[in-house]
Amino acid sequence: MRWDALEEEPCSMARTIGVIGDRWTLLILRECFLRTRRFEGFQSALGITRHLLAERLKKLVRQGVLRRIPYQESPKRHEYILTQKGLDLYPIMMAIVHWGDTHMVDERGRPLLHQHRKCGKNFDPVMVCSECGEPLSAKEVHTHPGPGARSTPAIKAPEKPKAKARRSAA
Amino acid sequence: MRWDALEEEPCSMARTIGVIGDRWTLLILRECFLRTRRFEGFQSALGITRHLLAERLKKLVRQGVLRRIPYQESPKRHEYILTQKGLDLYPIMMAIVHWGDTHMVDERGRPLLHQHRKCGKNFDPVMVCSECGEPLSAKEVHTHPGPGARSTPAIKAPEKPKAKARRSAA
DNA sequence: AATTTACAGTTCGTTTTTAGAACTGTAAAG
DNA sequence: CTTTACAGTTCTAAAAACGAACTGTAAATT
């Protein structure tokens, strides 16, 4: 698979992975949500090489996730801030953090707590159905091809061994 | 930054990225949620090199995301199925797909629709606050250090230019 | 009986990415 | 007049991914 073609795959997941699906990009975006805006800020917070950081920022700008806006003339300096498209990544970030909070914390507990301004409480993010409001789990969801599907997108036959009944569990 | 140390970072996001934060792993997990279970199934669906696939599957098993269970003796064959820890990645997957559905579809529309068994409707995933049930957005959330935080985790000073007031926007 | 196919990997040489450090350039501060 | 802050770019070495071929068991086919 060519990574530069990932964005044309008939799969919203593949396309999104083409944009944010690597370690550094995800960490850069974490910093964005923590209000980091400038080159040096990202670099010192993450320890990423300057070369890669420059490249990743360029890519995120190209893809409309970040906007590069000048904050100073001569020497020209710019800040990187999240566009709406970038801000919309928030649920992904929260889902990632929440999984880590659930499955990857040590005995000392969570590194970071999240407080909801509206209700004032520390919360966990919960994913619910837009139609009925019930929490979602993998088993309750059925997928089927939409208008943008190609013949057989990524959904292969469910691996049935063709009923050839080779000697199983001999 | 050493990637093998990512899981010990005092940040749930960094730790999670250590587990699922690369392109192939994310795509392998997509296949898992689409019910792929076997080596050849992953390989042909994704076009990943067999070498990398073997390595990624091993890693996911080691991390408790997949379980490797025999389905046949001599030659020994195994299936890879999601553990509960793996199933809990579902909100991350859905959040990624939903962002793609929102920002990366072409004129033909979504490649895949999701139907909620409970209510029978096609839905979008919505992330809400566990305490008040309201939808979440980045601006309404305030983060602060939790019990597992280190001195200054990932939260750097918010980039104030030290009030040195260099000639700005000359 | 000999050959092909299915399956789940492993091995190895080549190409691409990433790491790490140094360098460029403007301008303010000491 | 030298140092510092900032935002990059350039270069070489190391690590990771690619691609193709190879290993091994056993059933199915010829």
XYZ file of C-alpha atoms (C1' of nucleotides) in Angstrom:
400
model
C 0.000 0.000 0.000
C 1.248 3.435 -0.860
C 0.770 5.822 2.035
C 0.365 8.801 -0.229
C -2.655 7.090 -1.764
C -4.244 6.358 1.582
C -6.388 9.445 1.342
C -8.129 8.118 -1.724
C -9.039 4.753 -0.243
C -12.774 4.125 -0.002
C -12.555 3.999 3.774
C -12.901 6.945 6.121
C -10.597 5.265 8.546
C -7.824 4.815 5.993
C -8.202 8.414 4.858
C -8.015 9.736 8.380
C -5.005 7.576 9.101
C -3.379 9.183 6.088
C -3.673 12.504 7.907
C -3.043 11.749 11.568
C -1.883 8.141 11.623
C 1.656 8.421 12.789
C 3.237 8.840 16.171
C 4.644 12.314 15.802
C 1.559 13.792 14.220
C -0.606 12.537 17.041
C 1.785 13.926 19.637
C 1.996 17.255 17.833
C -1.782 17.428 17.893
C -1.797 16.643 21.605
C 0.403 19.679 22.085
C -1.938 21.764 19.959
C -4.831 20.885 22.231
C -2.626 21.793 25.196
C -2.258 25.248 23.620
C 1.217 24.956 22.153
C 1.455 27.133 19.053
C 5.077 27.724 18.148
C 7.890 25.766 16.583
C 10.156 25.879 19.617
C 7.253 24.990 21.856
C 6.537 21.791 19.981
C 10.177 20.950 19.657
C 11.076 21.270 23.306
C 7.885 19.655 24.551
C 8.279 16.600 22.345
C 11.970 16.226 21.642
C 11.142 15.663 17.986
C 13.874 16.456 15.491
C 13.472 19.893 13.991
C 13.526 18.400 10.554
C 10.552 16.127 11.141
C 8.665 18.758 13.065
C 8.935 21.191 10.162
C 7.725 18.549 7.778
C 4.816 17.415 9.908
C 3.638 20.954 10.533
C 3.748 21.647 6.814
C 1.694 18.567 6.130
C -0.907 19.439 8.752
C -1.212 22.921 7.282
C -1.562 21.484 3.781
C -4.319 19.242 5.004
C -6.198 22.049 6.672
C -5.781 20.793 10.218
C -3.577 23.696 11.273
C -3.433 27.275 10.084
C -0.110 29.098 9.939
C -0.529 32.698 10.983
C 2.123 35.388 11.367
C 2.542 36.896 14.791
C 5.599 39.019 13.981
C 7.344 40.654 11.053
C 11.087 40.552 10.318
C 12.108 38.022 11.195
C 8.841 36.546 10.009
C 7.426 34.272 12.633
C 4.290 32.163 12.557
C 2.053 30.315 14.955
C 0.278 27.093 14.235
C -3.289 26.977 15.425
C -6.020 24.415 15.006
C -8.629 25.075 12.335
C -12.187 23.865 12.865
C -11.194 20.716 11.027
C -8.390 20.353 13.537
C -10.590 21.084 16.520
C -12.918 18.378 15.282
C -10.167 15.880 16.043
C -10.965 16.365 19.700
C -13.122 13.255 20.072
C -10.298 11.156 18.659
C -7.858 12.633 21.141
C -10.238 12.137 24.023
C -10.976 8.577 23.011
C -7.263 7.827 22.901
C -6.636 9.431 26.276
C -9.569 7.639 27.809
C -8.381 4.238 26.626
C -4.992 4.985 28.124
C -6.644 6.085 31.372
C -8.534 2.809 31.462
C -5.880 0.350 30.369
C -2.456 1.913 30.669
C -2.269 3.748 34.021
C 0.136 2.623 36.705
C -0.693 2.377 40.406
C -0.387 6.121 40.827
C -3.437 6.832 38.731
C -4.187 9.171 35.874
C -1.688 11.750 34.788
C -4.354 14.208 33.717
C -7.927 14.931 34.748
C -10.538 16.538 32.541
C -13.083 18.942 33.869
C -16.210 19.875 31.975
C -16.830 23.593 32.283
C -20.564 23.260 31.804
C -21.179 20.912 34.720
C -17.989 21.543 36.654
C -17.206 17.877 37.208
C -14.279 15.706 36.270
C -15.555 13.393 33.578
C -14.855 10.560 31.203
C -15.779 10.829 27.558
C -18.556 8.464 26.543
C -19.440 7.649 22.979
C -23.151 7.491 22.284
C -25.464 6.949 19.355
C -26.528 10.218 17.726
C -30.037 8.812 17.191
C -30.978 7.243 20.508
C -28.322 8.534 22.854
C -27.348 5.100 24.151
C -23.667 4.284 24.746
C -22.090 2.383 21.869
C -20.228 -0.873 21.855
C -18.720 -2.758 18.927
C -21.168 -5.647 19.135
C -24.240 -3.478 18.829
C -23.183 -1.928 15.576
C -23.750 -3.322 12.139
C -21.876 -1.846 9.185
C -23.019 -1.793 5.598
C -21.814 -0.130 2.397
C -22.728 3.513 1.905
C -22.989 5.583 -1.289
C -19.220 6.112 -1.445
C -18.427 2.398 -1.223
C -16.562 0.645 -3.987
C -17.490 -2.844 -5.124
C -15.909 -4.635 -2.224
C -14.278 -1.987 -0.057
C -12.323 -3.423 2.778
C -14.907 -5.926 3.827
C -13.631 -9.304 2.901
C -15.605 -12.499 3.215
C -15.771 -13.337 6.903
C -13.034 -15.928 6.721
C -15.140 -18.997 6.552
C -12.788 -21.821 5.541
C -14.950 -22.666 2.567
C -16.605 -25.528 4.411
C -13.836 -27.755 3.225
C -13.684 -29.136 6.735
C -10.056 -29.917 6.944
C -9.273 -32.054 9.945
C -9.783 -29.536 12.685
C -8.563 -29.840 16.264
C -7.294 -33.334 15.511
C 12.157 10.318 22.251
C 12.528 6.560 22.397
C 9.390 4.860 21.165
C 9.904 1.860 23.376
C 9.689 4.145 26.391
C 6.479 5.760 25.250
C 4.412 3.464 27.427
C 6.015 4.819 30.559
C 5.400 8.457 29.774
C 3.160 10.228 32.276
C 0.542 10.785 29.620
C -2.275 8.453 28.708
C -2.165 9.670 25.185
C 1.537 8.907 24.764
C 1.059 5.473 26.294
C -1.819 4.652 23.999
C 0.140 5.879 21.006
C 2.847 3.452 22.044
C 0.331 0.667 21.511
C -1.737 1.696 18.502
C 0.056 4.745 17.133
C 1.218 3.578 13.762
C -0.470 3.199 10.427
C -0.389 -0.551 10.110
C -1.545 -1.253 13.636
C -4.537 0.986 13.180
C -5.422 -0.696 9.894
C -4.968 -4.157 11.398
C -7.353 -3.173 14.148
C -9.859 -1.918 11.602
C -9.796 -5.388 10.088
C -10.280 -6.933 13.511
C -13.435 -4.919 14.003
C -14.566 -6.030 10.548
C -14.225 -9.633 11.793
C -10.944 -10.603 10.169
C -9.182 -13.127 12.350
C -6.476 -14.919 10.381
C -3.046 -14.129 9.069
C -3.917 -14.506 5.421
C -7.064 -12.489 5.920
C -5.154 -9.514 7.263
C -2.443 -9.864 4.686
C -4.679 -9.931 1.645
C -7.046 -7.275 2.938
C -4.263 -4.821 3.703
C -1.384 -5.669 1.396
C 0.968 -5.381 4.351
C 4.230 -7.287 4.093
C 4.046 -10.618 5.883
C 7.058 -9.682 7.919
C 5.496 -6.590 9.373
C 2.151 -8.238 9.867
C 3.701 -11.011 11.933
C 5.520 -8.476 14.048
C 2.517 -6.244 14.604
C 0.278 -9.138 15.545
C 2.860 -10.348 18.039
C 3.046 -6.907 19.570
C -0.716 -6.594 19.856
C -0.875 -9.995 21.545
C 1.913 -9.017 23.930
C 0.025 -5.889 24.834
C -3.184 -7.747 25.507
C -5.162 -6.199 22.671
C -5.479 -9.457 20.746
C -5.603 -13.046 21.932
C -4.023 -15.798 19.822
C -6.126 -18.925 19.947
C -5.610 -22.212 18.102
C -8.319 -23.289 15.714
C -6.506 -26.296 14.291
C -3.759 -28.776 15.178
C -0.925 -29.884 12.900
C -0.159 -27.710 11.231
C -0.866 -25.481 14.218
C -2.976 -22.541 13.211
C -4.197 -19.634 15.276
C -6.759 -16.897 15.068
C -6.334 -13.413 16.414
C -9.346 -12.083 18.238
C -9.911 -8.888 20.159
C -9.732 -9.087 23.938
C -11.908 -6.811 26.036
C -9.004 -4.382 26.105
C -9.046 -4.536 22.328
C -12.800 -4.149 22.061
C -12.480 -1.071 24.227
C -10.611 0.574 21.357
C -13.943 0.842 19.579
C -14.582 4.479 20.475
C -11.200 5.419 19.061
C -11.980 3.616 15.813
C -15.405 5.195 15.586
C -14.034 8.650 16.313
C -11.468 8.224 13.549
C -14.056 6.974 11.075
C -16.425 9.773 11.965
C -13.809 12.455 11.403
C -13.076 10.932 8.029
C -16.783 10.833 7.237
C -17.017 14.507 8.113
C -13.861 15.880 6.542
C -12.487 13.414 4.030
C -15.360 12.087 1.937
C -15.553 12.786 -1.766
C -18.688 13.776 -3.648
C -19.954 10.211 -3.625
C -20.473 10.158 0.101
C -19.561 7.786 2.875
C -18.011 4.448 2.096
C -19.590 2.787 5.122
C -22.722 3.314 7.168
C -23.180 2.287 10.766
C -26.414 0.957 12.087
C -27.197 0.766 15.785
C -28.909 -2.533 16.561
C -30.737 -1.144 19.570
C -32.546 1.641 17.759
C -32.218 0.355 14.218
C -31.042 3.655 12.758
C -27.906 4.697 10.927
C -26.031 6.901 13.326
C -23.003 9.049 13.994
C -20.971 8.574 17.137
C -21.196 11.513 19.530
C -18.865 12.057 22.435
C -20.566 13.222 25.594
C -19.644 14.030 29.178
C -20.095 11.036 31.489
C -21.413 13.338 34.217
C -23.946 15.553 32.505
C -24.430 13.852 29.155
C -23.773 16.984 27.122
C -21.724 16.749 23.911
C -18.086 17.670 24.411
C -15.945 20.183 22.594
C -12.312 21.086 23.175
C -13.081 24.584 24.438
C -15.372 23.412 27.191
C -12.814 21.198 28.796
C -10.215 22.187 31.310
C -7.342 19.828 32.081
C -5.419 19.626 35.307
C -2.829 17.245 36.772
C -4.117 14.011 38.262
C -2.551 11.699 40.875
C -0.325 10.046 38.274
C 1.120 13.335 37.032
C 4.827 14.026 37.246
C 6.175 17.438 38.218
C 5.496 19.071 34.873
C 4.047 16.400 32.632
C 3.548 17.538 29.124
C 1.993 20.846 29.976
C 4.492 23.502 29.135
C 4.060 27.146 29.882
C 1.466 28.475 27.457
C 4.010 30.114 25.204
C 3.809 33.599 26.531
C 6.765 35.433 25.004
C 7.964 36.444 28.471
C 6.458 39.883 28.061
C 9.650 40.985 26.410
C 7.543 42.768 23.849
C 9.773 42.417 20.894
C 8.667 44.580 18.040
C 5.554 42.736 17.026
C 3.695 43.080 13.742
C 6.032 45.898 12.801
C 2.502 -41.160 -6.205
C 3.532 -36.686 -7.425
C 2.089 -32.032 -7.691
C -0.517 -28.138 -6.323
C -2.871 -25.340 -2.916
C -3.799 -23.307 1.691
C -1.889 -21.397 5.483
C 1.330 -19.058 8.717
C 5.030 -17.577 9.105
C 10.747 -16.456 8.489
C 14.799 -14.734 5.969
C 17.309 -11.439 3.389
C 18.819 -7.632 0.332
C 17.066 -2.926 -1.056
C 14.722 1.411 -0.371
C 12.628 4.847 2.540
C 12.181 7.230 6.984
C 13.851 8.904 11.076
C 17.466 10.389 14.281
C 21.003 13.546 15.565
C 23.816 17.132 15.093
C 25.387 21.189 12.909
C 24.459 25.242 10.122
C 21.672 29.693 8.280
C 19.608 33.969 9.052
C 17.213 38.013 11.440
C 17.007 40.932 15.200
C 16.651 42.000 20.113
C 19.201 41.931 24.635
C 23.251 42.058 27.483
C 30.262 43.212 19.877
C 28.796 38.973 21.561
C 25.050 36.150 23.060
C 20.282 34.630 22.909
C 15.688 33.616 20.863
C 13.451 31.800 17.221
C 12.276 29.111 12.976
C 13.802 26.705 10.135
C 17.327 23.783 6.485
C 21.105 20.587 5.403
C 23.775 16.561 5.966
C 25.232 11.773 7.412
C 24.245 7.590 10.083
C 20.931 4.425 11.966
C 16.474 2.258 12.022
C 12.340 0.706 9.887
C 9.607 -0.792 6.037
C 9.319 -2.975 1.433
C 9.381 -6.863 -1.662
C 10.322 -11.147 -3.002
C 11.634 -15.650 -2.069
C 11.927 -19.473 1.110
C 10.292 -23.043 5.055
C 7.189 -26.389 6.650
C 2.779 -29.134 7.476
C -0.986 -31.310 5.505
C -5.108 -31.577 2.625
C -6.827 -31.630 -2.223
C -6.044 -32.500 -6.981
C -4.073 -34.825 -11.055
